């Protein structure tokens, strides 16, 4: 037998081996870390604008953040990426997001390196590096660094949190969810099979409960081990949903409208010294499709409705601060608050995706299809007191997004300041006492890629050149630890490119070149604007005509950076962003689901019905009462059920409920077929047959497309958020009491509005949701 692959079991052992214990000297591996290290907590909020918390000018009470900011540092010139997944990739790796493979949110797969949506082995995450150094590592909340098509239980999980350095994870892998009925919660590496949430359930509270449990459990087992907690709230991303008692505290606060709110917040920002003297508040956003009307031009009913939307938004911010208070109280009770670095920031700026009017029908508002029929309603009527609750999926009008981004222009998705300048607070009392942090304001330009190297330096760690035999890619970020310690230290980040959906910018030492790209227009120098953001941080005075040489110089620098970092190809009108891996075609094959099968994941479910005709065959061995099959939630879906001996279909058309009665269903075995026929105008017509006999035909209804249905397919039950609220009130989840043999989906041909339109539709849907 060859010994060429056999390792000597004693090789490298530092002790001494004899024939017996008495003749031997033991030795143990050195611990991963020696000495004291601070805990690290990163609280990342979703879609929060620059002015939404007290330390940055907000009227929303945020006493916990106020205290952290007072004792810590506020970066007033911190920049991020304008969309979610790219910002998160940059934060957790210290690399520019295109290099990591996140040119866009993780809802696309056009087949290019910048859109790979996978963090390579030579790009370690902050969690991996801290874990290597002996930290316990926890991720809680929104992940959105795994492609939607890889968010199911059959995936290899290579890009799920536990494979990227975290010991434990609890949250939602996708970009958004209901805060009352999360569509797919994941613990560690497994989706949770949940039928129903308690009536008082609220996702933001749950995330904090989970984070507190992780920390207290660690301390019960190990009194010394430092921890890294990445707490990524889905709030304040739409749909906007808040606890009734939180909404009530803000009633009437926004009756004066967004124009007055901008003025009030800007005055508070100037008084706090956040901007240099002479900084101007821009006029309302006026760009076509992004414009905001004067508040005084609205009707009284519009003002009343829109003010309610903002009350809900404020309640979400309020609730985040309350939950941060619960976390800091826990750290204080453990005696560890002072030696915990706490970072609070947002992934990108406030959003304008709610449109000019906002909506109570979130998934209807965000359908982007070139053949959207004229009768499409992007809103749904809801009683005033239901707005913000579990029965409404709300987003605010973009006027509030503009106010959220005070004093900056434009919104999330744009490379103007409204999309990329967000609040940033860092607190570390022990670091302040040690002279490593001097509390106060910092006006230095710093970038999202700087967070990881800064936290590593504050923890006393050096990023290695290699890890587990793999040479690591160099980071793009630079630690701003010297800036935290010394207000006179210059910025550590002098230049930075940015690109998102064709919007581009290039920053160099206080000058910023930027575009507002219109889809389908050329990428040329004509769209560049130039600002000196040292004197004009709100980007009002375009200097491009005065400095054509600088425009050329910076645009060429952007071009070089784009090739170096994998930005190309840029999106155009070809529909390429909607392309999917051809291997996904297998997801449109017939699928049989047996009773007891966990809920089918959202994206997997959508491949069976989206933009096509389809049949659902239900084989009943013994008739009973309850749900046969359901797909969707309060934002849209369908539910085939038996109640009082009658077969019925509930169809939720983005919040409008339709009922179809298919007559009595006898006690014997039955073959039931729900057939959806795709019709012109993005419509479905449902036919219900029993044992080969047609029983009922529904009215023509709008198809559920884009991100709807958002909740996946369930057999024999309507899980979590119900399709029909009245049915839920009568029977809750309404588990079927008979015997089901199976439910089989048979996807049919694409509808008349596909496939030639599907590329554009999916591309726009992905862009709109993040």
XYZ file of C-alpha atoms in Angstrom:
770
model
C 0.000 0.000 0.000
C 1.341 3.442 -0.925
C 1.936 6.031 1.808
C 1.974 8.936 -0.659
C -1.395 10.291 0.500
C -1.134 9.289 4.160
C -0.394 12.129 6.597
C 1.781 11.427 9.596
C -0.646 11.863 12.555
C 2.172 13.330 14.699
C 3.590 15.744 12.100
C 3.723 19.294 13.417
C 2.604 18.362 16.935
C 4.414 20.757 19.321
C 4.279 18.418 22.337
C 6.057 15.118 22.857
C 4.714 11.662 22.034
C 5.800 8.604 23.989
C 4.354 5.119 24.284
C 2.273 6.134 27.352
C 0.694 9.294 28.752
C 3.377 9.373 31.428
C 6.093 9.516 28.774
C 4.289 12.223 26.743
C 3.745 15.993 26.924
C 0.349 17.377 25.739
C -0.261 20.466 23.619
C -3.403 22.202 22.438
C -4.153 24.406 19.415
C -3.916 28.106 20.106
C -7.311 29.859 20.260
C -8.330 31.814 17.201
C -8.101 35.065 19.165
C -6.276 36.215 22.218
C -6.867 39.461 24.052
C -9.906 41.698 24.287
C -11.921 42.743 21.231
C -14.997 44.945 20.877
C -18.354 43.562 19.846
C -19.631 44.885 16.528
C -23.276 45.601 15.654
C -24.217 46.859 12.184
C -27.846 47.981 11.917
C -28.745 48.402 8.256
C -32.134 49.906 7.412
C -33.747 49.567 3.986
C -34.650 52.624 1.858
C -34.226 55.200 4.646
C -33.490 58.712 3.448
C -30.874 61.112 4.804
C -33.219 63.136 7.001
C -35.368 60.379 8.538
C -33.775 60.162 11.990
C -33.335 62.803 14.672
C -29.544 63.184 14.353
C -30.032 64.134 10.686
C -32.933 66.555 11.068
C -36.061 64.432 11.511
C -39.072 65.278 13.656
C -39.701 61.530 14.162
C -38.744 60.720 17.768
C -35.605 58.548 17.726
C -34.257 58.932 21.276
C -32.023 55.857 21.127
C -30.318 57.014 17.936
C -30.091 60.521 19.380
C -28.079 59.177 22.337
C -25.826 57.052 20.127
C -25.126 60.028 17.869
C -24.472 62.370 20.780
C -21.826 60.043 22.189
C -20.512 58.931 18.819
C -19.742 60.138 15.305
C -22.070 61.247 12.534
C -20.684 60.965 9.027
C -22.575 63.703 7.177
C -20.956 62.978 3.797
C -21.244 59.189 3.735
C -22.176 57.682 0.364
C -23.571 54.299 -0.582
C -24.871 52.491 -3.643
C -28.327 53.569 -4.844
C -29.880 50.076 -4.641
C -30.085 47.314 -2.107
C -28.128 44.200 -3.155
C -25.156 46.178 -4.526
C -24.937 48.233 -1.327
C -25.032 45.099 0.845
C -22.376 43.368 -1.228
C -20.116 46.405 -0.934
C -20.718 46.763 2.809
C -19.970 43.124 3.642
C -16.935 42.713 1.369
C -15.251 46.111 1.044
C -15.216 45.672 -2.754
C -17.078 47.617 -5.400
C -20.308 45.724 -6.091
C -19.746 45.062 -9.795
C -16.518 43.242 -8.899
C -18.453 41.082 -6.467
C -21.158 40.412 -9.087
C -23.964 42.704 -7.927
C -24.507 45.277 -10.652
C -28.223 45.017 -9.914
C -30.524 43.609 -7.269
C -30.541 39.828 -6.966
C -33.614 39.465 -9.197
C -31.917 39.127 -12.568
C -29.613 36.773 -14.426
C -28.594 38.192 -17.820
C -25.449 36.072 -18.026
C -22.621 38.583 -17.476
C -19.908 38.709 -14.776
C -21.190 41.872 -13.113
C -24.565 40.190 -12.645
C -23.334 36.874 -11.265
C -25.045 37.367 -7.865
C -22.518 35.114 -6.145
C -19.717 36.138 -3.793
C -16.624 34.279 -5.005
C -14.290 32.357 -2.708
C -11.522 34.921 -3.190
C -13.779 37.666 -1.810
C -14.170 37.099 1.941
C -17.045 38.735 3.757
C -16.598 40.730 6.921
C -18.330 37.884 8.748
C -15.824 35.322 7.448
C -12.827 37.414 8.489
C -14.242 38.137 11.932
C -15.195 34.494 12.377
C -11.643 33.455 11.485
C -10.459 35.793 14.244
C -12.650 34.163 16.878
C -15.848 36.194 16.656
C -19.320 34.706 16.935
C -21.197 35.918 13.855
C -24.937 36.468 13.525
C -27.090 37.733 10.651
C -30.691 38.732 11.246
C -33.191 40.138 8.740
C -32.921 40.884 5.051
C -30.192 39.114 3.067
C -30.865 39.732 -0.665
C -27.439 38.479 -1.706
C -28.805 35.286 -3.204
C -30.643 35.356 -6.532
C -34.416 34.898 -6.248
C -34.200 31.707 -8.306
C -31.770 30.289 -5.707
C -33.855 31.123 -2.624
C -35.591 27.751 -2.402
C -34.983 24.668 -0.288
C -33.526 22.715 -3.248
C -30.731 25.219 -3.876
C -27.140 24.419 -2.951
C -27.227 27.390 -0.536
C -23.713 28.431 -1.582
C -24.594 32.109 -1.217
C -26.837 31.867 1.836
C -25.659 33.560 5.054
C -24.196 30.496 6.793
C -21.997 29.793 3.788
C -20.748 33.391 3.909
C -19.386 33.392 7.423
C -22.352 33.584 9.778
C -22.876 31.095 12.611
C -26.619 31.732 12.714
C -29.196 33.412 10.502
C -32.853 34.313 10.834
C -34.800 36.378 8.330
C -35.939 36.707 4.725
C -33.577 35.941 1.851
C -35.410 38.200 -0.637
C -35.637 41.950 -0.941
C -39.014 42.659 0.637
C -41.780 41.033 2.620
C -44.937 41.651 4.618
C -44.126 42.857 8.118
C -47.238 41.134 9.498
C -46.992 37.909 7.482
C -43.437 37.333 6.157
C -43.693 35.141 3.078
C -40.707 32.838 3.734
C -38.721 32.990 6.945
C -35.423 31.117 7.003
C -33.545 29.927 10.068
C -29.919 29.094 9.393
C -30.046 26.960 6.214
C -33.721 25.961 6.254
C -36.950 27.700 5.267
C -39.419 27.501 8.154
C -42.705 25.696 7.540
C -45.124 28.152 9.158
C -48.886 27.924 8.851
C -49.955 30.984 10.788
C -48.530 33.926 12.709
C -49.942 35.178 16.023
C -52.329 38.114 15.722
C -49.813 40.394 17.450
C -46.866 39.304 15.298
C -44.674 42.045 13.829
C -41.548 41.217 11.853
C -39.313 44.067 13.064
C -40.020 43.070 16.672
C -39.339 39.429 15.808
C -35.960 40.262 14.309
C -34.945 42.067 17.474
C -36.155 39.157 19.607
C -33.988 36.821 17.546
C -30.939 39.096 17.773
C -31.309 39.444 21.545
C -31.665 35.674 21.915
C -28.492 35.060 19.912
C -26.462 37.487 22.022
C -27.798 36.340 25.390
C -27.332 32.689 24.438
C -23.711 33.406 23.518
C -23.074 35.057 26.859
C -24.670 32.188 28.729
C -22.160 29.838 27.108
C -19.076 32.020 26.739
C -18.487 35.182 28.790
C -15.616 36.481 26.644
C -16.147 35.703 22.989
C -16.759 38.874 20.937
C -19.619 38.889 18.485
C -20.550 40.484 15.177
C -24.270 41.099 14.719
C -25.508 42.141 11.270
C -29.077 43.317 11.871
C -30.615 44.164 8.494
C -34.183 45.414 8.827
C -36.604 45.023 5.920
C -38.242 48.204 7.170
C -38.636 50.869 5.888
C -38.884 49.224 2.464
C -42.389 48.925 1.063
C -44.966 47.654 1.551
C -45.247 50.093 4.456
C -46.899 48.352 7.395
C -46.793 49.392 11.036
C -48.329 48.622 14.380
C -51.557 50.530 15.024
C -50.240 51.985 18.281
C -47.124 53.280 16.503
C -49.185 54.871 13.735
C -51.442 56.552 16.304
C -48.490 58.446 17.818
C -47.934 60.243 14.499
C -51.514 61.120 13.666
C -51.782 64.660 12.329
C -48.033 65.189 12.208
C -47.892 65.394 8.404
C -51.046 67.328 7.628
C -48.976 70.314 6.491
C -47.395 68.260 3.726
C -44.023 67.478 2.200
C -43.060 71.030 1.236
C -43.312 72.234 4.825
C -41.566 69.109 6.068
C -38.564 69.700 3.811
C -38.219 73.245 5.083
C -38.460 72.150 8.717
C -35.943 69.359 8.322
C -33.505 71.517 6.371
C -33.639 74.171 9.074
C -32.839 71.527 11.686
C -29.936 70.242 9.577
C -28.459 73.714 9.211
C -28.841 74.372 12.922
C -27.010 71.110 13.653
C -24.126 72.099 11.349
C -24.583 69.210 8.935
C -23.845 71.420 5.899
C -21.584 74.359 5.111
C -22.925 77.887 5.193
C -24.634 78.831 1.969
C -26.034 75.356 1.245
C -29.317 75.714 -0.638
C -32.454 73.614 -0.528
C -33.286 72.600 -4.114
C -36.697 73.202 -5.603
C -39.061 70.240 -5.665
C -37.962 67.433 -7.982
C -39.294 68.369 -11.404
C -37.735 65.853 -13.783
C -40.283 64.104 -16.016
C -41.653 61.010 -14.311
C -39.918 61.971 -11.073
C -41.699 65.250 -10.401
C -43.567 66.171 -7.231
C -46.573 68.509 -7.136
C -46.885 71.346 -4.640
C -48.697 70.112 -1.539
C -51.095 73.051 -1.750
C -52.144 71.955 -5.253
C -53.633 68.703 -3.914
C -57.268 68.212 -3.004
C -58.249 67.866 0.643
C -58.943 64.175 0.151
C -55.523 63.632 -1.456
C -53.846 65.479 1.400
C -55.712 63.402 3.970
C -54.776 60.124 2.265
C -51.161 61.064 1.585
C -50.641 62.306 5.149
C -51.786 58.893 6.393
C -49.151 57.209 4.232
C -46.434 59.289 5.878
C -47.827 58.581 9.340
C -47.327 54.902 8.587
C -43.783 55.508 7.369
C -42.925 57.514 10.479
C -44.299 54.678 12.602
C -41.865 52.266 10.957
C -38.915 54.544 11.773
C -40.226 54.998 15.317
C -40.506 51.224 15.750
C -36.943 50.641 14.516
C -35.657 53.032 17.168
C -37.742 51.309 19.853
C -36.270 47.966 18.865
C -32.754 49.379 18.795
C -33.474 50.474 22.370
C -34.349 46.908 23.330
C -31.059 45.699 21.845
C -28.944 48.365 23.557
C -30.752 47.712 26.853
C -29.706 44.061 26.550
C -26.101 45.034 25.905
C -26.212 47.409 28.861
C -27.630 44.695 31.120
C -24.759 42.429 30.048
C -22.282 45.202 30.818
C -21.130 45.331 27.189
C -22.726 48.408 25.658
C -19.653 50.587 26.152
C -17.348 48.180 24.331
C -19.707 47.510 21.447
C -19.190 49.341 18.160
C -22.661 50.177 16.823
C -23.081 51.333 13.241
C -26.474 52.561 12.018
C -27.056 53.402 8.365
C -29.230 52.729 5.293
C -28.544 50.732 2.152
C -29.672 53.560 -0.148
C -31.738 56.727 -0.170
C -35.487 57.180 0.097
C -37.577 55.952 -2.796
C -39.814 57.508 -5.416
C -41.201 54.164 -6.567
C -44.634 54.856 -5.066
C -45.310 57.179 -7.978
C -46.978 60.563 -7.774
C -50.045 59.221 -5.928
C -48.715 56.370 -3.795
C -50.773 53.209 -3.499
C -52.699 50.828 -1.265
C -52.004 48.052 -3.788
C -48.233 47.652 -3.736
C -47.855 44.916 -6.345
C -50.302 46.541 -8.741
C -48.463 49.856 -8.625
C -45.164 48.214 -9.502
C -46.265 46.240 -12.550
C -44.172 47.513 -15.453
C -45.317 46.039 -18.741
C -45.310 47.664 -22.186
C -48.858 46.379 -22.833
C -50.413 47.401 -19.559
C -54.110 47.856 -20.397
C -55.878 51.164 -19.945
C -58.161 49.772 -17.240
C -55.257 48.759 -15.003
C -55.713 50.287 -11.538
C -52.476 50.892 -9.618
C -54.437 51.503 -6.415
C -57.270 49.872 -4.500
C -59.843 51.371 -2.178
C -59.159 50.761 1.485
C -60.774 52.318 4.545
C -58.539 54.923 6.148
C -58.024 52.932 9.342
C -56.842 49.872 7.365
C -53.961 51.766 5.748
C -50.710 50.469 7.167
C -52.259 47.315 8.610
C -52.090 43.699 7.420
C -54.922 44.193 4.899
C -53.200 46.952 2.943
C -49.908 46.916 1.068
C -49.013 50.584 1.069
C -46.405 52.796 -0.456
C -46.203 56.549 -0.095
C -46.206 59.098 -2.954
C -42.762 60.137 -4.086
C -43.235 63.562 -2.500
C -42.510 61.900 0.832
C -39.476 60.182 -0.680
C -38.254 63.635 -1.699
C -38.788 64.865 1.870
C -37.047 61.764 3.206
C -33.959 62.701 1.178
C -33.897 66.332 2.361
C -31.984 68.312 1.250
C -30.931 66.232 -1.746
C -32.363 65.685 -5.212
C -33.976 62.563 -6.644
C -34.325 59.104 -5.146
C -33.192 55.558 -4.651
C -31.860 54.155 -7.926
C -30.255 57.467 -8.898
C -26.613 58.423 -8.558
C -27.617 61.932 -7.520
C -27.305 62.511 -3.778
C -30.909 61.538 -3.026
C -30.066 57.972 -3.996
C -26.644 57.654 -2.386
C -26.308 59.955 0.657
C -27.805 58.404 3.763
C -27.496 58.817 7.535
C -24.522 57.206 9.264
C -24.006 56.968 13.015
C -21.155 55.141 14.769
C -21.008 54.753 18.533
C -18.240 53.205 20.659
C -17.926 54.675 24.171
C -14.880 52.565 25.088
C -13.185 53.626 21.872
C -13.887 57.261 22.750
C -12.297 56.826 26.164
C -9.274 55.211 24.539
C -8.866 58.091 22.075
C -9.791 55.993 19.049
C -13.010 57.918 18.456
C -13.644 61.618 18.947
C -17.404 62.273 19.132
C -18.910 64.808 16.749
C -19.586 65.475 13.086
C -17.417 64.425 10.180
C -17.905 66.093 6.816
C -15.406 63.753 5.127
C -16.426 61.840 2.015
C -16.488 58.114 2.848
C -17.995 55.247 0.935
C -19.868 52.034 1.709
C -16.805 49.918 0.800
C -14.963 51.594 3.685
C -17.137 50.013 6.392
C -15.565 46.543 6.367
C -11.921 47.715 6.509
C -12.812 50.271 9.202
C -14.456 47.697 11.434
C -11.558 45.286 10.946
C -9.092 47.973 12.000
C -11.162 48.987 15.019
C -11.243 45.318 16.024
C -7.445 45.181 15.793
C -7.415 42.896 12.766
C -5.581 42.937 9.460
C -7.198 41.668 6.289
C -5.081 38.713 5.120
C -3.683 38.289 1.623
C -4.851 34.679 1.461
C -7.479 32.550 3.178
C -7.722 28.751 3.215
C -5.184 28.492 0.436
C -6.911 31.044 -1.805
C -5.283 34.358 -2.717
C -7.788 37.103 -1.910
C -8.819 39.931 -4.174
C -7.728 43.319 -2.914
C -10.438 45.508 -1.368
C -11.576 48.822 -2.817
C -12.506 50.448 0.478
C -10.163 52.239 2.851
C -10.471 52.327 6.629
C -11.676 55.640 7.997
C -10.564 54.768 11.533
C -8.108 57.725 11.438
C -11.020 60.049 10.588
C -12.989 58.757 13.579
C -10.089 59.526 15.891
C -9.020 62.867 14.438
C -11.373 65.449 12.968
C -8.453 67.042 11.131
C -7.469 63.846 9.332
C -8.366 64.001 5.620
C -10.842 61.641 4.006
C -9.396 58.236 3.258
C -11.448 57.829 0.073
C -10.515 60.250 -2.687
C -12.151 58.776 -5.816
C -15.167 56.588 -6.557
C -17.169 55.509 -9.576
C -20.849 54.537 -9.346
C -23.316 52.958 -11.773
C -26.864 51.757 -11.391
C -29.323 50.949 -14.185
C -27.344 53.239 -16.475
C -27.158 56.123 -14.004
C -23.494 56.975 -13.569
C -21.268 59.153 -11.414
C -17.629 59.757 -10.634
C -16.348 61.467 -7.508
C -12.873 62.940 -7.115
C -11.816 65.102 -4.189
C -15.019 67.096 -3.835
C -16.023 67.208 -7.509
C -18.771 64.916 -8.775
C -19.684 64.040 -12.331
C -23.178 62.542 -12.554
C -25.929 61.541 -14.986
C -29.649 61.031 -14.853
C -29.820 58.472 -17.620
C -33.015 58.075 -19.599
C -33.495 54.481 -20.821
C -32.857 54.130 -24.515
C -30.776 57.294 -24.835
C -27.062 57.225 -25.719
C -24.349 56.932 -23.097
C -22.333 59.986 -24.075
C -20.833 63.090 -22.530
C -23.962 65.120 -23.259
C -25.707 63.668 -20.192
C -22.949 64.480 -17.681
C -23.481 67.196 -15.086
C -20.674 68.471 -12.846
C -20.980 69.693 -9.255
C -18.600 70.939 -6.590
C -20.223 69.174 -3.654
C -17.951 70.893 -1.142
C -19.728 74.189 -1.749
C -22.863 72.790 -3.403
C -23.705 69.497 -1.639
C -27.285 69.595 -2.907
C -26.162 69.497 -6.552
C -27.976 72.557 -7.825
C -25.337 74.408 -9.858
C -24.135 72.432 -12.875
C -20.555 73.465 -13.762
C -20.144 71.177 -16.780
C -20.297 73.984 -19.358
C -17.679 75.971 -17.430
C -15.226 73.081 -17.062
C -15.370 70.889 -20.194
C -11.812 69.708 -19.596
C -12.660 68.416 -16.135
C -15.792 66.737 -17.490
C -13.643 64.945 -20.074
C -11.051 63.999 -17.485
C -13.555 62.578 -15.005
C -15.647 60.847 -17.655
C -12.519 59.092 -18.907
C -11.727 58.108 -15.312
C -15.231 56.662 -15.027
C -14.687 54.678 -18.233
C -11.415 53.212 -16.970
C -12.967 52.304 -13.618
C -15.957 50.722 -15.340
C -13.752 48.381 -17.379
C -11.567 47.628 -14.380
C -14.518 46.793 -12.095
C -16.780 44.848 -14.471
C -19.484 47.465 -15.010
C -19.981 46.686 -18.704
C -22.229 45.900 -20.477
C -24.522 48.800 -19.592
C -28.284 48.218 -19.733
C -30.086 49.274 -22.889
C -33.431 48.727 -24.553
C -32.647 45.194 -25.684
C -34.409 43.538 -22.755
C -31.246 41.636 -21.834
C -31.707 42.309 -18.140
C -34.788 40.107 -18.199
C -32.933 37.109 -19.584
C -32.735 34.086 -17.342
C -30.471 31.078 -17.337
C -31.875 28.632 -19.926
C -31.693 25.943 -17.243
C -34.712 27.613 -15.626
C -36.924 26.332 -18.442
C -37.283 23.118 -16.448
C -39.293 25.099 -13.870
C -42.194 25.322 -16.352
C -42.689 21.554 -16.449
C -45.773 20.044 -14.758
C -45.399 19.761 -10.998
C -47.287 17.538 -8.554
C -47.551 18.575 -4.911
C -48.625 16.116 -2.233
C -50.502 16.929 0.977
C -48.062 18.037 3.658
C -45.608 19.557 1.175
C -44.150 22.769 2.645
C -45.182 25.944 0.892
C -43.572 26.266 -2.521
C -41.184 29.218 -2.627
C -42.402 32.425 -4.321
C -40.175 32.452 -7.400
C -40.546 28.717 -7.990
C -44.330 29.117 -7.783
C -44.349 32.019 -10.235
C -42.697 29.969 -12.981
C -45.834 27.819 -13.153
C -48.313 30.641 -13.815
C -46.629 33.899 -14.835
C -47.840 35.400 -18.135
C -49.321 32.117 -19.331
C -52.333 29.853 -19.236
C -52.216 27.027 -16.718
C -54.286 24.208 -15.218
C -54.426 23.106 -11.598
C -55.697 19.530 -11.150
C -56.877 18.654 -7.627
C -57.539 14.992 -6.831
C -59.795 14.598 -3.800
C -60.201 11.127 -2.309
C -62.754 12.224 0.270
C -64.499 15.583 0.273
C -64.281 17.791 3.343
C -64.272 21.477 4.221
C -61.330 23.781 3.712
C -58.707 24.989 1.270
C -57.671 22.745 -1.608
C -54.921 24.935 -3.005
C -53.904 28.551 -2.433
C -51.342 30.816 -4.037
C -50.781 34.391 -2.914
C -51.778 36.765 -0.164
C -53.454 40.127 0.485
C -51.491 41.639 -2.377
C -52.943 39.215 -4.912
C -53.619 35.513 -5.333
C -56.195 32.745 -5.732
C -57.679 30.188 -3.358
C -59.779 27.160 -4.315
C -61.747 25.950 -1.301
C -64.839 24.091 -0.073
C -67.171 25.801 2.396
C -70.560 24.512 3.549
C -70.358 21.807 0.883
C -69.816 24.210 -2.026
C -66.742 24.564 -4.199
C -65.579 28.163 -4.501
C -62.770 30.222 -5.981
C -61.522 33.405 -4.305
C -59.422 35.579 -6.602
C -57.622 38.542 -5.089
C -56.937 41.016 -7.900
C -54.217 43.118 -6.236
C -56.560 43.773 -3.311
C -59.971 43.531 -5.026
C -61.660 40.258 -4.072
C -63.710 38.248 -6.604
C -65.702 35.133 -5.651
C -66.864 32.365 -8.003
C -69.308 29.667 -6.834
C -68.867 26.309 -8.586
C -71.786 24.621 -6.840
C -72.093 21.726 -4.404
C -69.371 19.123 -4.042
C -70.569 15.680 -3.047
C -68.852 13.512 -0.431
C -67.154 11.142 -2.889
C -63.797 11.321 -4.660
C -63.460 14.037 -7.301
C -61.175 15.351 -9.986
C -61.314 19.132 -9.872
C -59.610 21.276 -12.485
C -59.038 25.009 -12.178
C -58.103 26.227 -15.663
C -56.728 29.729 -16.224
C -56.810 30.994 -19.802
C -54.559 33.949 -20.599
C -56.433 36.556 -22.636
C -55.542 39.759 -24.412
C -54.937 42.687 -22.084
C -53.014 40.761 -19.417
C -56.151 38.997 -18.224
C -57.103 35.527 -17.021
C -60.449 33.797 -17.210
C -60.873 30.869 -14.819
C -62.952 27.788 -15.536
C -63.774 25.300 -12.765
C -64.591 21.719 -13.731
C -65.555 18.763 -11.541
C -65.175 15.226 -12.879
C -64.957 16.508 -16.428
C -68.047 18.726 -16.235
C -67.682 22.479 -16.415
C -69.202 24.065 -13.329
C -68.358 27.772 -13.450
C -66.521 30.420 -15.417
C -65.200 33.493 -13.646
C -65.275 37.040 -14.890
C -62.150 38.127 -16.739
C -59.613 39.431 -14.248
C -56.194 41.027 -14.474
C -53.307 38.595 -14.305
C -50.953 38.604 -11.354
C -47.571 39.501 -12.793
C -44.336 41.175 -11.737
C -43.790 40.158 -8.120
C -47.325 38.841 -7.570
C -48.401 36.409 -6.285
C -45.825 37.096 -3.609
C -46.561 34.191 -1.314
C -46.035 30.720 -2.776
C -48.319 27.747 -3.389
C -49.771 25.766 -0.480
C -51.779 22.535 -0.634
C -54.694 21.927 1.723
C -54.279 25.217 3.604
C -53.994 28.985 3.055
C -50.854 29.796 4.999
C -49.763 33.042 6.617
C -51.231 36.027 4.759
C -54.628 34.942 3.398
C -55.847 35.390 -0.154
C -59.359 36.132 1.145
C -59.578 38.128 4.362
C -63.300 37.376 4.925
C -62.558 33.645 4.623
C -59.663 34.064 7.036
C -61.919 35.808 9.530
C -64.359 32.893 9.341
C -61.897 29.995 9.382
C -58.334 31.272 9.835
C -55.978 29.107 7.689
C -58.891 26.726 6.908
C -56.995 23.437 6.739
C -58.798 20.882 4.534
C -60.643 18.253 6.584
C -61.090 15.688 3.786
C -58.452 13.608 2.058
C -56.386 15.087 -0.744
C -54.382 12.866 -3.031
C -52.446 15.520 -4.941
C -52.408 18.920 -6.635
C -50.797 19.093 -10.086
C -49.864 22.290 -11.928
C -49.633 22.071 -15.695
C -48.217 25.285 -17.192
C -49.788 26.064 -20.562
C -48.766 28.253 -23.487
C -47.636 31.841 -22.974
C -50.425 34.382 -23.190
C -50.921 36.875 -26.020
C -48.918 39.490 -24.088
C -45.886 37.186 -23.922
C -43.234 36.131 -24.747
C -42.213 39.081 -26.901
C -43.157 41.489 -24.089
C -41.908 39.440 -21.182
C -38.294 40.645 -21.368
C -39.252 44.259 -20.885
C -41.861 43.407 -18.258
C -39.494 41.430 -16.074
C -36.673 43.911 -16.498
C -38.850 46.782 -15.343
C -40.302 44.740 -12.480
C -36.857 43.897 -11.127
C -35.701 47.510 -11.386
C -38.834 48.886 -9.727
C -38.629 46.663 -6.681
C -35.114 47.572 -5.630
